[in-house]
Amino acid sequence: MTPRECKKEEKADREFQKKFKFEGSITVLTQMMVDPAATEKRGGGKNLPLRRGEILDVIQFTNQEQILCRNSQRR
C-alpha cells in the first residue's frame, strides 16, 4: 500500500468511528455476502446500500436484526 492509500483508509476509519460512536480499533469479525437473489436497496442515513453478491466486512453484531458492516469502499 502506498502512504496515500494508507492515509485514506485511516481517514475512512476515523469517520466510521465518529459516525457510529464506535470506540476502540475496528476489527473485522467475519465477512458475508449479500444474497444474490435479494433486491438491491438504496442506503440512507446510517443504512448501507446493498448490491447483490457484494462482500461485506462484519464489524459488530448489534442485535438480531442489525449488523454493523462496511463494504469494499470502506463505507
XYZ file of C-alpha atoms in Angstrom:
75
model
C 0.000 0.000 0.000
C 1.184 3.499 -0.731
C 1.277 6.110 2.050
C -1.544 7.958 0.291
C -3.840 4.894 0.333
C -2.945 4.244 3.961
C -3.952 7.787 4.937
C -7.234 7.428 3.027
C -8.069 4.234 4.925
C -7.185 5.814 8.265
C -9.444 8.782 7.477
C -12.312 6.468 6.483
C -11.866 4.532 9.745
C -11.953 7.745 11.823
C -15.135 8.889 10.059
C -16.682 5.441 10.632
C -15.855 5.581 14.359
C -17.275 9.087 14.692
C -20.489 8.361 12.773
C -21.319 5.165 14.653
C -19.820 6.214 18.035
C -17.565 3.162 17.813
C -14.737 3.102 20.348
C -11.509 1.165 20.009
C -9.912 -0.305 16.951
C -12.027 -1.639 14.106
C -11.718 -5.409 13.941
C -13.369 -7.441 11.193
C -15.152 -10.393 12.831
C -16.090 -12.143 9.606
C -17.174 -11.495 6.034
C -20.530 -12.189 4.483
C -22.061 -11.965 1.039
C -25.365 -10.261 0.303
C -27.840 -12.797 -1.043
C -27.616 -12.813 -4.876
C -31.411 -13.147 -5.041
C -32.039 -10.147 -2.744
C -33.433 -6.895 -4.045
C -30.953 -4.054 -4.185
C -31.587 -1.352 -1.586
C -30.515 2.243 -1.553
C -28.756 3.427 1.548
C -29.726 6.396 3.581
C -28.653 7.839 6.893
C -26.772 5.056 8.616
C -28.016 2.298 6.301
C -25.581 0.819 3.822
C -26.672 0.471 0.188
C -26.859 -3.235 -0.693
C -25.956 -4.794 -4.024
C -26.460 -8.412 -4.986
C -23.468 -10.628 -4.290
C -21.480 -7.862 -2.589
C -18.989 -8.937 0.103
C -19.320 -7.079 3.434
C -16.984 -6.962 6.441
C -18.872 -7.596 9.695
C -17.623 -5.256 12.430
C -20.177 -5.850 15.200
C -23.374 -7.809 15.803
C -25.650 -5.112 17.260
C -28.861 -7.134 17.644
C -30.704 -9.984 15.930
C -31.914 -7.790 13.069
C -28.978 -5.429 12.523
C -25.253 -5.843 11.955
C -22.606 -3.142 11.752
C -20.812 -3.717 8.424
C -18.677 -1.952 5.870
C -18.396 -2.541 2.147
C -15.363 -2.707 -0.124
C -15.273 1.116 -0.344
C -14.883 1.159 3.481
C -18.281 2.837 3.964
